[in-house]
Amino acid sequence: MAEKLKIKLSIANRVYPLTIDASQEEGLRKAAKDIDAMIKQFEESYSVRDKQDVLAMCALQFASQVEQKAIDKEYVNEHVEEKLNALNQLLQAHLVS
């Protein structure tokens, strides 16, 4: 069984106690740090003072990044498949000759 850790993460000046797998710690700490940096950026850039609004903007930003990566990955996969099909056709034509 995976080792469980009890950690505390601070996000938007609130502490969240979590029990996690040890393998998740680095990613969660980095995510919390990224969220706090984004909160600071939104507060400075848009003069938003309501933490809920700032957190909603952060959630939207992170979610859109995830969705865009999925779209980009799908495009790359389609592009690679097209190239492989073209290469396969060239090889088939060469083998038939």
mmCIF file with all atom_site columns, C-alpha atoms in Angstrom:
data_model
loop_
_atom_site.group_PDB
_atom_site.id
_atom_site.type_symbol
_atom_site.label_atom_id
_atom_site.label_alt_id
_atom_site.label_comp_id
_atom_site.label_asym_id
_atom_site.label_entity_id
_atom_site.label_seq_id
_atom_site.pdbx_PDB_ins_code
_atom_site.Cartn_x
_atom_site.Cartn_y
_atom_site.Cartn_z
_atom_site.occupancy
_atom_site.B_iso_or_equiv
_atom_site.pdbx_formal_charge
_atom_site.auth_seq_id
_atom_site.auth_comp_id
_atom_site.auth_asym_id
_atom_site.auth_atom_id
_atom_site.pdbx_PDB_model_num
ATOM 1  C CA . MET A 1 1  ? 0.000   0.000  0.000   1.00 0.00 ? 1  MET A CA 1
ATOM 2  C CA . ALA A 1 2  ? 1.241   3.496  -0.810  1.00 0.00 ? 2  ALA A CA 1
ATOM 3  C CA . GLU A 1 3  ? 2.576   5.595  2.039   1.00 0.00 ? 3  GLU A CA 1
ATOM 4  C CA . LYS A 1 4  ? 0.136   8.311  3.138   1.00 0.00 ? 4  LYS A CA 1
ATOM 5  C CA . LEU A 1 5  ? 1.334   11.763 4.139   1.00 0.00 ? 5  LEU A CA 1
ATOM 6  C CA . LYS A 1 6  ? -0.466  14.446 6.079   1.00 0.00 ? 6  LYS A CA 1
ATOM 7  C CA . ILE A 1 7  ? 0.419   17.846 4.675   1.00 0.00 ? 7  ILE A CA 1
ATOM 8  C CA . LYS A 1 8  ? -0.909  21.363 4.932   1.00 0.00 ? 8  LYS A CA 1
ATOM 9  C CA . LEU A 1 9  ? -1.209  23.548 1.844   1.00 0.00 ? 9  LEU A CA 1
ATOM 10 C CA . SER A 1 10 ? -1.796  27.266 1.965   1.00 0.00 ? 10 SER A CA 1
ATOM 11 C CA . ILE A 1 11 ? -3.911  28.705 -0.834  1.00 0.00 ? 11 ILE A CA 1
ATOM 12 C CA . ALA A 1 12 ? -5.208  32.272 -0.774  1.00 0.00 ? 12 ALA A CA 1
ATOM 13 C CA . ASN A 1 13 ? -4.129  32.668 2.847   1.00 0.00 ? 13 ASN A CA 1
ATOM 14 C CA . ARG A 1 14 ? -6.108  29.611 3.978   1.00 0.00 ? 14 ARG A CA 1
ATOM 15 C CA . VAL A 1 15 ? -4.551  26.385 5.179   1.00 0.00 ? 15 VAL A CA 1
ATOM 16 C CA . TYR A 1 16 ? -5.889  23.100 3.858   1.00 0.00 ? 16 TYR A CA 1
ATOM 17 C CA . PRO A 1 17 ? -4.875  19.888 5.640   1.00 0.00 ? 17 PRO A CA 1
ATOM 18 C CA . LEU A 1 18 ? -4.699  16.928 3.263   1.00 0.00 ? 18 LEU A CA 1
ATOM 19 C CA . THR A 1 19 ? -3.901  13.231 3.498   1.00 0.00 ? 19 THR A CA 1
ATOM 20 C CA . ILE A 1 20 ? -2.248  12.200 0.258   1.00 0.00 ? 20 ILE A CA 1
ATOM 21 C CA . ASP A 1 21 ? -0.075  9.561  -1.359  1.00 0.00 ? 21 ASP A CA 1
ATOM 22 C CA . ALA A 1 22 ? 3.588   10.466 -1.022  1.00 0.00 ? 22 ALA A CA 1
ATOM 23 C CA . SER A 1 23 ? 3.863   10.502 -4.823  1.00 0.00 ? 23 SER A CA 1
ATOM 24 C CA . GLN A 1 24 ? 1.375   13.396 -5.009  1.00 0.00 ? 24 GLN A CA 1
ATOM 25 C CA . GLU A 1 25 ? 3.181   15.774 -2.690  1.00 0.00 ? 25 GLU A CA 1
ATOM 26 C CA . GLU A 1 26 ? 5.438   17.513 -5.194  1.00 0.00 ? 26 GLU A CA 1
ATOM 27 C CA . GLY A 1 27 ? 2.631   18.105 -7.692  1.00 0.00 ? 27 GLY A CA 1
ATOM 28 C CA . LEU A 1 28 ? 0.228   19.429 -5.060  1.00 0.00 ? 28 LEU A CA 1
ATOM 29 C CA . ARG A 1 29 ? 2.809   21.795 -3.573  1.00 0.00 ? 29 ARG A CA 1
ATOM 30 C CA . LYS A 1 30 ? 3.677   23.109 -7.021  1.00 0.00 ? 30 LYS A CA 1
ATOM 31 C CA . ALA A 1 31 ? -0.009  23.530 -7.874  1.00 0.00 ? 31 ALA A CA 1
ATOM 32 C CA . ALA A 1 32 ? -0.635  25.483 -4.655  1.00 0.00 ? 32 ALA A CA 1
ATOM 33 C CA . LYS A 1 33 ? 2.358   27.705 -5.421  1.00 0.00 ? 33 LYS A CA 1
ATOM 34 C CA . ASP A 1 34 ? 1.108   28.282 -8.987  1.00 0.00 ? 34 ASP A CA 1
ATOM 35 C CA . ILE A 1 35 ? -2.388  29.148 -7.726  1.00 0.00 ? 35 ILE A CA 1
ATOM 36 C CA . ASP A 1 36 ? -1.002  31.676 -5.241  1.00 0.00 ? 36 ASP A CA 1
ATOM 37 C CA . ALA A 1 37 ? 1.149   33.252 -7.975  1.00 0.00 ? 37 ALA A CA 1
ATOM 38 C CA . MET A 1 38 ? -1.860  33.486 -10.284 1.00 0.00 ? 38 MET A CA 1
ATOM 39 C CA . ILE A 1 39 ? -3.981  35.003 -7.502  1.00 0.00 ? 39 ILE A CA 1
ATOM 40 C CA . LYS A 1 40 ? -1.338  37.670 -6.964  1.00 0.00 ? 40 LYS A CA 1
ATOM 41 C CA . GLN A 1 41 ? -1.174  38.357 -10.706 1.00 0.00 ? 41 GLN A CA 1
ATOM 42 C CA . PHE A 1 42 ? -4.967  38.718 -11.017 1.00 0.00 ? 42 PHE A CA 1
ATOM 43 C CA . GLU A 1 43 ? -5.162  40.957 -7.954  1.00 0.00 ? 43 GLU A CA 1
ATOM 44 C CA . GLU A 1 44 ? -2.436  43.244 -9.297  1.00 0.00 ? 44 GLU A CA 1
ATOM 45 C CA . SER A 1 45 ? -3.622  43.293 -12.907 1.00 0.00 ? 45 SER A CA 1
ATOM 46 C CA . TYR A 1 46 ? -7.370  43.613 -12.438 1.00 0.00 ? 46 TYR A CA 1
ATOM 47 C CA . SER A 1 47 ? -7.762  45.224 -9.002  1.00 0.00 ? 47 SER A CA 1
ATOM 48 C CA . VAL A 1 48 ? -9.980  42.349 -7.904  1.00 0.00 ? 48 VAL A CA 1
ATOM 49 C CA . ARG A 1 49 ? -10.290 42.166 -4.146  1.00 0.00 ? 49 ARG A CA 1
ATOM 50 C CA . ASP A 1 50 ? -12.921 39.445 -3.693  1.00 0.00 ? 50 ASP A CA 1
ATOM 51 C CA . LYS A 1 51 ? -11.027 36.169 -3.186  1.00 0.00 ? 51 LYS A CA 1
ATOM 52 C CA . GLN A 1 52 ? -13.928 34.136 -4.598  1.00 0.00 ? 52 GLN A CA 1
ATOM 53 C CA . ASP A 1 53 ? -13.785 36.079 -7.868  1.00 0.00 ? 53 ASP A CA 1
ATOM 54 C CA . VAL A 1 54 ? -10.014 35.658 -8.031  1.00 0.00 ? 54 VAL A CA 1
ATOM 55 C CA . LEU A 1 55 ? -10.251 31.935 -7.314  1.00 0.00 ? 55 LEU A CA 1
ATOM 56 C CA . ALA A 1 56 ? -12.946 31.556 -9.984  1.00 0.00 ? 56 ALA A CA 1
ATOM 57 C CA . MET A 1 57 ? -10.665 33.314 -12.479 1.00 0.00 ? 57 MET A CA 1
ATOM 58 C CA . CYS A 1 58 ? -7.798  30.985 -11.483 1.00 0.00 ? 58 CYS A CA 1
ATOM 59 C CA . ALA A 1 59 ? -10.022 27.928 -11.897 1.00 0.00 ? 59 ALA A CA 1
ATOM 60 C CA . LEU A 1 60 ? -11.096 29.129 -15.337 1.00 0.00 ? 60 LEU A CA 1
ATOM 61 C CA . GLN A 1 61 ? -7.483  29.779 -16.344 1.00 0.00 ? 61 GLN A CA 1
ATOM 62 C CA . PHE A 1 62 ? -6.289  26.333 -15.233 1.00 0.00 ? 62 PHE A CA 1
ATOM 63 C CA . ALA A 1 63 ? -9.298  24.555 -16.751 1.00 0.00 ? 63 ALA A CA 1
ATOM 64 C CA . SER A 1 64 ? -8.818  26.337 -20.073 1.00 0.00 ? 64 SER A CA 1
ATOM 65 C CA . GLN A 1 65 ? -5.142  25.314 -20.098 1.00 0.00 ? 65 GLN A CA 1
ATOM 66 C CA . VAL A 1 66 ? -6.122  21.673 -19.571 1.00 0.00 ? 66 VAL A CA 1
ATOM 67 C CA . GLU A 1 67 ? -8.750  21.852 -22.315 1.00 0.00 ? 67 GLU A CA 1
ATOM 68 C CA . GLN A 1 68 ? -6.362  23.561 -24.735 1.00 0.00 ? 68 GLN A CA 1
ATOM 69 C CA . LYS A 1 69 ? -3.722  20.900 -24.131 1.00 0.00 ? 69 LYS A CA 1
ATOM 70 C CA . ALA A 1 70 ? -6.309  18.206 -24.887 1.00 0.00 ? 70 ALA A CA 1
ATOM 71 C CA . ILE A 1 71 ? -7.284  19.994 -28.110 1.00 0.00 ? 71 ILE A CA 1
ATOM 72 C CA . ASP A 1 72 ? -3.634  20.422 -29.086 1.00 0.00 ? 72 ASP A CA 1
ATOM 73 C CA . LYS A 1 73 ? -2.895  16.769 -28.334 1.00 0.00 ? 73 LYS A CA 1
ATOM 74 C CA . GLU A 1 74 ? -5.832  15.673 -30.481 1.00 0.00 ? 74 GLU A CA 1
ATOM 75 C CA . TYR A 1 75 ? -4.582  17.851 -33.347 1.00 0.00 ? 75 TYR A CA 1
ATOM 76 C CA . VAL A 1 76 ? -1.044  16.455 -33.030 1.00 0.00 ? 76 VAL A CA 1
ATOM 77 C CA . ASN A 1 77 ? -2.376  12.893 -32.944 1.00 0.00 ? 77 ASN A CA 1
ATOM 78 C CA . GLU A 1 78 ? -4.424  13.495 -36.100 1.00 0.00 ? 78 GLU A CA 1
ATOM 79 C CA . HIS A 1 79 ? -1.425  15.102 -37.806 1.00 0.00 ? 79 HIS A CA 1
ATOM 80 C CA . VAL A 1 80 ? 0.852   12.201 -36.849 1.00 0.00 ? 80 VAL A CA 1
ATOM 81 C CA . GLU A 1 81 ? -1.738  9.692  -38.076 1.00 0.00 ? 81 GLU A CA 1
ATOM 82 C CA . GLU A 1 82 ? -1.972  11.497 -41.431 1.00 0.00 ? 82 GLU A CA 1
ATOM 83 C CA . LYS A 1 83 ? 1.828   11.467 -41.789 1.00 0.00 ? 83 LYS A CA 1
ATOM 84 C CA . LEU A 1 84 ? 2.014   7.784  -40.878 1.00 0.00 ? 84 LEU A CA 1
ATOM 85 C CA . ASN A 1 85 ? -0.704  6.939  -43.411 1.00 0.00 ? 85 ASN A CA 1
ATOM 86 C CA . ALA A 1 86 ? 1.155   8.865  -46.116 1.00 0.00 ? 86 ALA A CA 1
ATOM 87 C CA . LEU A 1 87 ? 4.398   7.089  -45.224 1.00 0.00 ? 87 LEU A CA 1
ATOM 88 C CA . ASN A 1 88 ? 2.636   3.733  -45.244 1.00 0.00 ? 88 ASN A CA 1
ATOM 89 C CA . GLN A 1 89 ? 1.249   4.453  -48.714 1.00 0.00 ? 89 GLN A CA 1
ATOM 90 C CA . LEU A 1 90 ? 4.739   5.323  -49.958 1.00 0.00 ? 90 LEU A CA 1
ATOM 91 C CA . LEU A 1 91 ? 6.131   2.110  -48.526 1.00 0.00 ? 91 LEU A CA 1
ATOM 92 C CA . GLN A 1 92 ? 3.322   0.048  -50.010 1.00 0.00 ? 92 GLN A CA 1
ATOM 93 C CA . ALA A 1 93 ? 3.859   1.657  -53.416 1.00 0.00 ? 93 ALA A CA 1
ATOM 94 C CA . HIS A 1 94 ? 7.592   0.961  -53.196 1.00 0.00 ? 94 HIS A CA 1
ATOM 95 C CA . LEU A 1 95 ? 7.052   -2.670 -52.187 1.00 0.00 ? 95 LEU A CA 1
ATOM 96 C CA . VAL A 1 96 ? 4.622   -3.282 -55.052 1.00 0.00 ? 96 VAL A CA 1
ATOM 97 C CA . SER A 1 97 ? 7.022   -1.842 -57.634 1.00 0.00 ? 97 SER A CA 1
#
